[in-house]
Structure formats: C-alpha cells, structure tokens
Amino acid sequence: MKTLITARGITKQFGATKALDGVDLDINAGEVHVLLGENGAGKSTLVKVLAGIHGHDEGTIEGRASLAVIHQELALVPELSVAENLFLNRLPRKFGFVDRAEMRRRAPELLERVGLNVDPNAKVRDLGIAQQQMIEIARALDKNAGVLILDEPTAVLTETETDRLLEIMAQLRENGVGLVFITHHLDEIQRIADRITVLRDGRSVGVLGPKATTQHMIELMVGRSIEEQYPRARKRPGQPLLRISNFTRRGVFRDINIEVRAGEVVGIAGLVGAGRTEVARAAFGVDDYDYGTVEVDGKPLPRNNVQAAIKAGLGLVPEDRKGQGLVLTATVGQNLELATLENRDAKRLTDVAGKLRIKGRVEQPVKELSGGNQQKVVIGKWLLADPKVLILDEPTRGVDVGAKVEIYELINRMTAQGRAVLLVSSDLPEVIGMSDRVVVMAHGRVAGELPKGATQDQVMALAVQEISA
Amino acid sequence: MTALNVRKYAPKKYLAENGALAGLLVLAVAIAIMQPAFLSAQNLLNVGVQAAVIAIMAFGMTFVVVAGGIDLSVGSIAALAAMVGALTAGPVGLVVGALCGLVNGALISYGKLPPFIATLAMLSVARGLTLVFSGGQPHETDELVSFLGSNLAPSLPLPLLLMLAFFGVTGLVLTRTNLGRRMYAIGGNEEAAKLSGIDVRKQKLWIYALSGLFAAAAGLVLAGRLGSAGPQAAVGYELDAIAAVVIGGASLSGGVGRATGTLVGALVLAVLRNGLNLLQVPPFWQQVVIGAVIALAALLDSLRRR
Ligand SMILES: Nc1ncnc2c1ncn2[C@@H]1O[C@H](COP(=O)(O)OP(=O)(O)OP(=O)(O)O)[C@@H](O)[C@H]1O
Ligand SMILES: [Mg+2]
C-alpha cells in the first residue's frame, strides 16, 4: 500500500496547553483513517498542522500530497451564492471576467454528486447548516485531491446525508484517495474505518483495526467504560409546562400542536428542512409566526419577544453555535453568564463548567476551545439560567461520547426537579433514547407521535412520509 | 522545550495586551531625545490638557465601537452642546448632547439605519443647528463652563482631572456593569446576544446616548478652555476620537476594546501633536506624520493579532 503522508512525532503547543505531544500518523492511498478522541484531544489541531495552517513545534511531515480539507468550522461566504461559494478561489473566467454561464453549468453537477437539491443561485446565508456542510463537501471533492481530510462533517448531517457522504467516501477510497475522517459517531466508524488512531490529551494512545468494538474504542478514548449511552431516568409527568397550539407560519410550518409536561423530555425528530428549528425559534420569540399560541406554565407568550419568553421561563440552545450561540470575542466565563447577567453567581458558574467537563479555563477566550467544548459552553449558559422549559436544538453536535452522557445526566437532573425539555435532534439514537415520546415532523407538519421505545425505522417512516396539503 | 516555548509566548502576549502603551513610550522617548523641553512639567501638563477633550470624546466612542457601531456625530454634538451651554447654561448642553445621542440610537435600533448613516446625518444636523443658534458668531461661556477649563491650582488643570474621572467611569461601565457586558456581547455577536435575552435595541439607545453625553462633556471642556463656544469648534474631532479608540486596540468589527487602550490612544495623538510642534515641524507636514503614525499603529496591531 502506498503511503501518501507520513507524520512523525508531531508536537504543538498553544501557550501552556500542549495540544499535540509526539503524534505519529500515516495516511495511505485507498484507506479511510479515522481520528478518534475526546473533545480537546487534539484532532482538529493535527488536521490544521497537516494542512499547514498551524506550524508545529517538533516532528516531521513527509510527502504533502495534494490535500483538500473540510474543516470543523464552516468556511463559506454567507452573502455569496451557492455557485459562487462552490468555485470560490477558482471562479471560471472568460476574458478576465467571471464566466457565469460556465458556473451555472457546472454547479448542478457538483451539487448532484453530493445529492444536494438547492438552487445554485440561492444565497448561502439562507440555507440550513446541514446544506451548508454539503456545499463545503462538494467544493472539497471538486479539487480531486490525493488526500481528503474531513473534520466532523457528519456532526451537522442527518442519516440520509451521512449515508450519502459515506458512500462517496467509499467510492473515493476505491479510486485510491487517502482519507482522514473525524467523527464522534462510533457507528459511522464501524461502517467505514480501515484504521483508527485514538488520541487522548494530545497523545496517540493506540491504533485499532476496522473490527474494533465500540466498547474498546470508548475505553481507549476516555480511559473508562460507559455503561449506558442513553441513561434516561423517566419520571411521572406533571402539569403541562409548554404548550404550542395551532402554531403556523405560512410556507414554513402548519398546525403544530406540542405539549411538554413537567418532568418530561419530548423529542422532535425529522429530516433537515422539516421545520423543527423554525418552530423552536418562533416559540422562543426569535422569529414571527402567523397563527397559534405558545404557553409557558399556563401563561401565553407575546410573539417576537425573546425577553418575555425568558422571563416566563423558556430557554433555547440554538443549533448553530458559532452564528447564534457564542460571542467568539469573549471569554468562556463571559459566554456562560450571558443569559444570567441580572443574577450572576460565580460559584454556580464554575460548578456547571466542571459538570460539563469543559476543557478550558473560565478566563480563556472561547475561540481557543475545541469545537465540542465550545458546544458545552452554549449548553452551560442555559443550564445556569435554569429555565422551566429548555428547548435544545441539536445540543450534542460535535460532543464526544463521554461528555454526551454527562449532558444527558444534566437533562435527567432538570426533569427530576420538575423542569421540562424539548429535544430537537437529528441524531436518531439520541432522540429515541433520551425522549419520553417523540414527535416526528415532515414538511412543516407533525407527521405523528411515537411512544418511548420506538425504533429508528418507525421514526424514519414518518419522517419521509408525504403529507397532502 | 516547554520552558522555551513559554518564554517565546510571554512577551508576545504582553505586547498584544499593551501594544499601544509600548508605542506611546517609544514615541515619548524619541521626542524627548530630540527635544528635551518635552519633559518639562509644564509641557507634560499641556499634553494632558490637550489630550483631555479627545479622550473624553473617545471614551464615549469606545462604548459604541465595542458594541460594534460607530459614531461620526461626536464632533458636531460637542460643538452644539458647547453653543447651547454658552447661550443658556452648561448642564443644558449636556442634556442636548445626550438627546442627540438618543436620536442616533433610535434611528439605528428602531429605524434599522446603519450607524454610519444615522450618525453622519446627525453630524450635519448638529453642526447646522450650532451655526443657526450661534448666528455665525462665537459666544462667551459662563462662569461654570469656564471653570471646567481652568486650573484648580497652579499645576492642577481641571480638564486633566476630568479626563481621569471619565476614564474611571468608562472602565467601570465596561468591566463592572451589565451594560458593559452587554456592549461586548452585542459587538461580538449580535444574534447570540439577542438569543441570550439581551434587549439589543434598548441597549443601543443607551450606548449612543452615552456617547452623545460624553461628546457634550468634551465640548464643554473645550469651550471652557477657550473661554468661548464657536460655531466651527471641534470640526473633525470625531476622526481623532475614532483613531484614539483604534490605536488603543479596539476592533471596528466590535466586541473588543478597553478604557486603558483608549486613554493611551488619545495620549499618543496628543504627544505626537505636541512633539511635532516642539520640533517645529510645519503644520502641513504634521498632518502627514500623524496620518502615517495612525496607519503604523493599526498595522502593528493587526500584525500582533496574527
Ligand atoms: N488557537 C488556540 N489557542 C489556544 N489553545 C488552542 C487553540 N486551538 C486549540 N487549542 C487547544 O488545543 C486543544 C486541542 O484542541 P482541538 O481543537 O485540536 O481538539 P479536538 O480534538 O478537535 O476536539 P473536538 O472534538 O471538540 O473538536 C484544546 O485544549 C484546545 O483548547
Ligand atoms: Mg475538533
């Protein structure tokens, strides 16, 4: 087998943090090499060193083959069109000007390849985050590089898109491309990996073969085993805390009725574009709606008023941490306290940061944290606010297996105290495993509701169902 | 290896946090070597007094810039406040300044105008009103306003003390109040601030009102020093105030900025002007040098951030 890139003894220091400590990595032609490790283990840093974005302090890298990288944080220009983003940097030209006709001709081909059905002239800003991720993938594929590195591309994707991506990766492997793949979804690893390098605290702690069991992976990665991945502790539900009735926004969602009782976790599943995030945002007062009511603990909320929603006891962890969740120019502590400025509590703040096992200091700029740890900060902000009803929109995106369980335990603690949780998630095992019942949305409508213990197939059957208008 | 890396990192970090201060020291030393008279107590006090007006204005601007905005109207508001103060009484000038700021804030948050346009309009309106009220003539200031520009004791100019007082207030507001925390949040990511329950529009009203108030105070200090309020007072001061804030390390894209930085930025401009005068650089050339220094300061800052 041909080795395309050989990295030996890579060490990288950020101030006092040793992000990488003598890591070895081989990237072979026709192989999918998975990087696995907890949040902050050094995976993204290793990718950035390979791509030449960060210099390294020690070690050697040989044979930098032509390299395409899909970074963990999206790198698209929101104000430009889909087509322009696809060809950014290498826009087709004619007589020195951008050749729009050529762009329009080639863009659909690229979108087709990743199975994305969007208008090439649409602005990227108006697309959902999963669609943006697919554009990023299409762009990287078009470079036809010898080595393709994918840093958590599936974190924001749903099953269908993930399947599509894994197919594409398998195809590239056939064609002799060397692939590096980072993900926190162990099932994906079992489906595609040829080799797994496990990182812990910047060190490579082992290389596993394709037959590795999830238990083995987890033990190597977090240094202990995890008994129960979805430790939902159910409680007898109390009075309704959140009631969304006849909720309608023309062209986006229609006739939504959802009730969440005290002590309950209700999941919302569905495909990308089913309108789940839109319902959550409108209920929280971020976006307007046409008809319907939102009641928290029996009191109706005024529309379009986030402050009133929060005062009534509602909270929302948004799906896009960089765009809507975090103030990247501020520190970890300043972000954590943002929803509780009126009654700050430094002790509880360090407490929550500790419970979430945020790897980083309270006074550290939040942009220096790894992706998964940034996500924990967004969740921590709302745990501190301790709302009666917390809406979580894709809360565990990019969070490692161990930390996910910590977050689930915190959800359990909330419901044990008589709070309620509305869990929007594209992670089917998560939404099924942690919810007491699952509402499935399709095409902006509620397609059905399933009790605890539903199967993934049942959820998917409802999610893809065509609803006559 | 570890120790080496830490050492490599430490001075860089120090510079990143105190770049403007280092620049100020280098500048002062260079001028002192060429013209030792720079270091006389009297001259240093002069520099402080000269810095005061721009500094007070720039402190107000710091709030706006940290919150991701810009205020082009501060020079005109200063002139209007001074003129109203001279024609009626000083405190009325302060109220007028704050009101102008409130109008800016309302246009920006409820009218959804870009800050650049809203405050550019105010720049013209406030200057025009100053001219209308003045009838084209300078007007003498009353005792209270003149007092603001006077010396408390032979070597204790009040403008200098006022500058330090405003510096203290600015530092407190930015670091110790919820309003300050919200400014950083709004400037860093307005959407995230909104989703965290911050009433962004209401905050912006206060922020621009504060900037108007600070500009008015600066205008009164200026008039007090000159003993009169002129229709063409403080023309172009908004640019000096913005320069002071940026030299001090604030980012025009919002979310970053500190009171100490702005103070140092205002001092850099004052030291530079004073030094160029002492060195008898012709006024036309002074403009060239000042522009070059501003560009250099901003350049160093962007290099440090790499
Ligand atoms: N620019 C930076 N400045 C300071 N520290 C940094 C910087 N970038 C990364 N780090 C630190 O390096 C460590 C490794 O981060 P990295 O982003 O590589 O983690 P990761 O394995 O990709 O985690 P995740 O699964 O959360 O994405 C973390 O402790 C992080 O805080
Ligand atoms: Mg990462």
GROMACS .gro file of N, CA and C in nm, chain B residues 39-131:
model
  279
  508LEU      N    1   0.998   6.714   2.820
  508LEU     CA    2   0.980   6.653   2.952
  508LEU      C    3   0.953   6.754   3.063
  509SER      N    4   0.951   6.885   3.032
  509SER     CA    5   0.926   6.982   3.139
  509SER      C    6   0.785   6.959   3.194
  510ALA      N    7   0.770   6.982   3.324
  510ALA     CA    8   0.642   6.956   3.389
  510ALA      C    9   0.531   7.034   3.321
  511GLN      N   10   0.561   7.159   3.291
  511GLN     CA   11   0.460   7.244   3.229
  511GLN      C   12   0.412   7.184   3.097
  512ASN      N   13   0.509   7.136   3.017
  512ASN     CA   14   0.471   7.081   2.886
  512ASN      C   15   0.390   6.953   2.901
  513LEU      N   16   0.432   6.869   2.995
  513LEU     CA   17   0.359   6.743   3.013
  513LEU      C   18   0.214   6.771   3.054
  514LEU      N   19   0.196   6.872   3.140
  514LEU     CA   20   0.060   6.909   3.179
  514LEU      C   21  -0.018   6.955   3.056
  515ASN      N   22   0.050   7.032   2.973
  515ASN     CA   23  -0.011   7.079   2.848
  515ASN      C   24  -0.061   6.962   2.763
  516VAL      N   25   0.025   6.863   2.751
  516VAL     CA   26  -0.012   6.746   2.672
  516VAL      C   27  -0.139   6.684   2.729
  517GLY      N   28  -0.141   6.673   2.863
  517GLY     CA   29  -0.258   6.615   2.928
  517GLY      C   30  -0.383   6.694   2.896
  518VAL      N   31  -0.374   6.826   2.905
  518VAL     CA   32  -0.490   6.911   2.878
  518VAL      C   33  -0.532   6.896   2.732
  519GLN      N   34  -0.432   6.893   2.643
  519GLN     CA   35  -0.465   6.878   2.501
  519GLN      C   36  -0.533   6.743   2.474
  520ALA      N   37  -0.491   6.641   2.548
  520ALA     CA   38  -0.548   6.509   2.526
  520ALA      C   39  -0.691   6.500   2.578
  521ALA      N   40  -0.722   6.585   2.680
  521ALA     CA   41  -0.846   6.566   2.756
  521ALA      C   42  -0.970   6.565   2.667
  522VAL      N   43  -0.984   6.665   2.579
  522VAL     CA   44  -1.106   6.678   2.501
  522VAL      C   45  -1.127   6.554   2.413
  523ILE      N   46  -1.022   6.517   2.339
  523ILE     CA   47  -1.033   6.399   2.252
  523ILE      C   48  -1.056   6.273   2.335
  524ALA      N   49  -0.988   6.265   2.449
  524ALA     CA   50  -1.000   6.144   2.531
  524ALA      C   51  -1.143   6.125   2.580
  525ILE      N   52  -1.204   6.233   2.631
  525ILE     CA   53  -1.341   6.221   2.685
  525ILE      C   54  -1.437   6.177   2.573
  526MET      N   55  -1.419   6.240   2.458
  526MET     CA   56  -1.500   6.202   2.341
  526MET      C   57  -1.476   6.055   2.305
  527ALA      N   58  -1.349   6.016   2.308
  527ALA     CA   59  -1.312   5.881   2.266
  527ALA      C   60  -1.362   5.775   2.365
  528PHE      N   61  -1.375   5.812   2.494
  528PHE     CA   62  -1.430   5.716   2.589
  528PHE      C   63  -1.574   5.681   2.549
  529GLY      N   64  -1.651   5.785   2.515
  529GLY     CA   65  -1.788   5.759   2.469
  529GLY      C   66  -1.788   5.674   2.343
  530MET      N   67  -1.693   5.706   2.254
  530MET     CA   68  -1.682   5.630   2.130
  530MET      C   69  -1.646   5.483   2.158
  531THR      N   70  -1.572   5.460   2.265
  531THR     CA   71  -1.532   5.323   2.298
  531THR      C   72  -1.655   5.235   2.321
  532PHE      N   73  -1.755   5.291   2.392
  532PHE     CA   74  -1.877   5.213   2.415
  532PHE      C   75  -1.937   5.171   2.281
  533VAL      N   76  -1.946   5.271   2.191
  533VAL     CA   77  -2.011   5.246   2.062
  533VAL      C   78  -1.931   5.143   1.981
  534VAL      N   79  -1.800   5.158   1.978
  534VAL     CA   80  -1.717   5.068   1.897
  534VAL      C   81  -1.718   4.927   1.955
  535VAL      N   82  -1.710   4.917   2.087
  535VAL     CA   83  -1.715   4.784   2.150
  535VAL      C   84  -1.846   4.714   2.113
  536ALA      N   85  -1.954   4.794   2.104
  536ALA     CA   86  -2.085   4.735   2.069
  536ALA      C   87  -2.101   4.718   1.918
  537GLY      N   88  -1.992   4.735   1.844
  537GLY     CA   89  -1.996   4.706   1.700
  537GLY      C   90  -2.048   4.820   1.614
  538GLY      N   91  -2.055   4.941   1.669
  538GLY     CA   92  -2.105   5.054   1.591
  538GLY      C   93  -1.999   5.160   1.567
  539ILE      N   94  -2.044   5.277   1.524
  539ILE     CA   95  -1.953   5.390   1.504
  539ILE      C   96  -2.036   5.516   1.523
  540ASP      N   97  -1.973   5.623   1.572
  540ASP     CA   98  -2.046   5.748   1.593
  540ASP      C   99  -1.969   5.863   1.529
  541LEU      N  100  -2.016   5.907   1.412
  541LEU     CA  101  -1.947   6.015   1.341
  541LEU      C  102  -1.991   6.153   1.388
  542SER      N  103  -2.091   6.159   1.476
  542SER     CA  104  -2.150   6.288   1.508
  542SER      C  105  -2.089   6.354   1.631
  543VAL      N  106  -1.991   6.291   1.696
  543VAL     CA  107  -1.946   6.342   1.826
  543VAL      C  108  -1.885   6.482   1.817
  544GLY      N  109  -1.813   6.514   1.709
  544GLY     CA  110  -1.756   6.648   1.695
  544GLY      C  111  -1.866   6.753   1.689
  545SER      N  112  -1.967   6.728   1.607
  545SER     CA  113  -2.078   6.823   1.593
  545SER      C  114  -2.158   6.834   1.722
  546ILE      N  115  -2.179   6.719   1.788
  546ILE     CA  116  -2.254   6.723   1.914
  546ILE      C  117  -2.178   6.805   2.018
  547ALA      N  118  -2.046   6.790   2.020
  547ALA     CA  119  -1.964   6.868   2.114
  547ALA      C  120  -1.984   7.017   2.090
  548ALA      N  121  -1.980   7.056   1.963
  548ALA     CA  122  -1.995   7.198   1.930
  548ALA      C  123  -2.135   7.247   1.967
  549LEU      N  124  -2.236   7.167   1.936
  549LEU     CA  125  -2.374   7.207   1.966
  549LEU      C  126  -2.394   7.222   2.117
  550ALA      N  127  -2.343   7.123   2.191
  550ALA     CA  128  -2.359   7.127   2.336
  550ALA      C  129  -2.291   7.250   2.394
  551ALA      N  130  -2.172   7.281   2.343
  551ALA     CA  131  -2.099   7.397   2.394
  551ALA      C  132  -2.175   7.525   2.361
  552MET      N  133  -2.228   7.530   2.239
  552MET     CA  134  -2.300   7.651   2.198
  552MET      C  135  -2.427   7.668   2.283
  553VAL      N  136  -2.505   7.562   2.297
  553VAL     CA  137  -2.625   7.569   2.381
  553VAL      C  138  -2.585   7.604   2.524
  554GLY      N  139  -2.475   7.546   2.571
  554GLY     CA  140  -2.426   7.574   2.705
  554GLY      C  141  -2.391   7.722   2.721
  555ALA      N  142  -2.330   7.780   2.619
  555ALA     CA  143  -2.291   7.921   2.627
  555ALA      C  144  -2.414   8.011   2.622
  556LEU      N  145  -2.513   7.973   2.543
  556LEU     CA  146  -2.631   8.058   2.527
  556LEU      C  147  -2.727   8.044   2.645
  557THR      N  148  -2.731   7.925   2.707
  557THR     CA  149  -2.820   7.905   2.822
  557THR      C  150  -2.736   7.875   2.946
  558ALA      N  151  -2.715   7.746   2.975
  558ALA     CA  152  -2.629   7.708   3.087
  558ALA      C  153  -2.567   7.573   3.056
  559GLY      N  154  -2.449   7.548   3.113
  559GLY     CA  155  -2.373   7.427   3.084
  559GLY      C  156  -2.454   7.298   3.088
  560PRO      N  157  -2.526   7.273   3.197
  560PRO     CA  158  -2.600   7.146   3.208
  560PRO      C  159  -2.698   7.126   3.093
  561VAL      N  160  -2.756   7.235   3.043
  561VAL     CA  161  -2.849   7.220   2.930
  561VAL      C  162  -2.774   7.160   2.810
  562GLY      N  163  -2.649   7.203   2.794
  562GLY     CA  164  -2.567   7.148   2.685
  562GLY      C  165  -2.552   6.997   2.698
  563LEU      N  166  -2.531   6.951   2.822
  563LEU     CA  167  -2.516   6.806   2.844
  563LEU      C  168  -2.644   6.732   2.803
  564VAL      N  169  -2.759   6.791   2.844
  564VAL     CA  170  -2.886   6.727   2.812
  564VAL      C  171  -2.905   6.719   2.660
  565VAL      N  172  -2.873   6.830   2.593
  565VAL     CA  173  -2.887   6.833   2.447
  565VAL      C  174  -2.799   6.725   2.382
  566GLY      N  175  -2.675   6.712   2.433
  566GLY     CA  176  -2.584   6.610   2.378
  566GLY      C  177  -2.641   6.471   2.394
  567ALA      N  178  -2.692   6.442   2.515
  567ALA     CA  179  -2.748   6.308   2.539
  567ALA      C  180  -2.869   6.283   2.449
  568LEU      N  181  -2.950   6.391   2.430
  568LEU     CA  182  -3.067   6.375   2.343
  568LEU      C  183  -3.026   6.344   2.199
  569CYS      N  184  -2.925   6.416   2.149
  569CYS     CA  185  -2.875   6.387   2.014
  569CYS      C  186  -2.834   6.239   2.005
  570GLY      N  187  -2.766   6.191   2.108
  570GLY     CA  188  -2.724   6.051   2.109
  570GLY      C  189  -2.844   5.957   2.109
  571LEU      N  190  -2.947   5.994   2.186
  571LEU     CA  191  -3.068   5.911   2.188
  571LEU      C  192  -3.130   5.902   2.050
  572VAL      N  193  -3.132   6.017   1.979
  572VAL     CA  194  -3.187   6.016   1.843
  572VAL      C  195  -3.105   5.922   1.754
  573ASN      N  196  -2.972   5.932   1.766
  573ASN     CA  197  -2.887   5.837   1.692
  573ASN      C  198  -2.929   5.694   1.723
  574GLY      N  199  -2.939   5.664   1.851
  574GLY     CA  200  -2.972   5.529   1.893
  574GLY      C  201  -3.107   5.483   1.839
  575ALA      N  202  -3.204   5.574   1.842
  575ALA     CA  203  -3.338   5.538   1.794
  575ALA      C  204  -3.334   5.510   1.643
  576LEU      N  205  -3.262   5.595   1.568
  576LEU     CA  206  -3.253   5.573   1.424
  576LEU      C  207  -3.188   5.439   1.394
  577ILE      N  208  -3.089   5.404   1.474
  577ILE     CA  209  -3.014   5.280   1.449
  577ILE      C  210  -3.093   5.157   1.493
  578SER      N  211  -3.151   5.161   1.615
  578SER     CA  212  -3.214   5.037   1.661
  578SER      C  213  -3.358   5.023   1.613
  579TYR      N  214  -3.435   5.131   1.614
  579TYR     CA  215  -3.575   5.116   1.572
  579TYR      C  216  -3.592   5.148   1.423
  580GLY      N  217  -3.510   5.244   1.372
  580GLY     CA  218  -3.518   5.275   1.229
  580GLY      C  219  -3.433   5.182   1.145
  581LYS      N  220  -3.352   5.097   1.212
  581LYS     CA  221  -3.266   5.000   1.143
  581LYS      C  222  -3.169   5.064   1.043
  582LEU      N  223  -3.128   5.189   1.069
  582LEU     CA  224  -3.027   5.252   0.982
  582LEU      C  225  -2.889   5.201   1.023
  583PRO      N  226  -2.797   5.191   0.926
  583PRO     CA  227  -2.660   5.160   0.964
  583PRO      C  228  -2.604   5.276   1.047
  584PRO      N  229  -2.527   5.247   1.152
  584PRO     CA  230  -2.473   5.352   1.239
  584PRO      C  231  -2.400   5.460   1.160
  585PHE      N  232  -2.330   5.418   1.057
  585PHE     CA  233  -2.253   5.515   0.977
  585PHE      C  234  -2.346   5.622   0.921
  586ILE      N  235  -2.457   5.581   0.864
  586ILE     CA  236  -2.550   5.676   0.801
  586ILE      C  237  -2.623   5.760   0.905
  587ALA      N  238  -2.674   5.695   1.010
  587ALA     CA  239  -2.750   5.768   1.111
  587ALA      C  240  -2.664   5.877   1.173
  588THR      N  241  -2.540   5.843   1.208
  588THR     CA  242  -2.458   5.942   1.278
  588THR      C  243  -2.398   6.043   1.180
  589LEU      N  244  -2.386   6.003   1.054
  589LEU     CA  245  -2.342   6.101   0.952
  589LEU      C  246  -2.449   6.209   0.938
  590ALA      N  247  -2.576   6.167   0.939
  590ALA     CA  248  -2.685   6.263   0.932
  590ALA      C  249  -2.681   6.356   1.053
  591MET      N  250  -2.658   6.296   1.171
  591MET     CA  251  -2.652   6.378   1.292
  591MET      C  252  -2.533   6.474   1.289
  592LEU      N  253  -2.424   6.429   1.230
  592LEU     CA  254  -2.306   6.517   1.215
  592LEU      C  255  -2.348   6.646   1.147
  593SER      N  256  -2.427   6.633   1.041
  593SER     CA  257  -2.469   6.751   0.964
  593SER      C  258  -2.575   6.832   1.039
  594VAL      N  259  -2.674   6.762   1.096
  594VAL     CA  260  -2.782   6.833   1.165
  594VAL      C  261  -2.728   6.911   1.286
  595ALA      N  262  -2.647   6.846   1.369
  595ALA     CA  263  -2.598   6.912   1.490
  595ALA      C  264  -2.508   7.030   1.455
  596ARG      N  265  -2.426   7.014   1.352
  596ARG     CA  266  -2.340   7.126   1.311
  596ARG      C  267  -2.426   7.240   1.260
  597GLY      N  268  -2.526   7.205   1.181
  597GLY     CA  269  -2.616   7.308   1.127
  597GLY      C  270  -2.686   7.384   1.239
  598LEU      N  271  -2.738   7.312   1.336
  598LEU     CA  272  -2.805   7.377   1.450
  598LEU      C  273  -2.708   7.468   1.524
  599THR      N  274  -2.584   7.424   1.538
  599THR     CA  275  -2.484   7.508   1.605
  599THR      C  276  -2.470   7.640   1.532
  600LEU      N  277  -2.463   7.631   1.400
  600LEU     CA  278  -2.449   7.754   1.319
  600LEU      C  279  -2.572   7.842   1.334
   0.00000   0.00000   0.00000
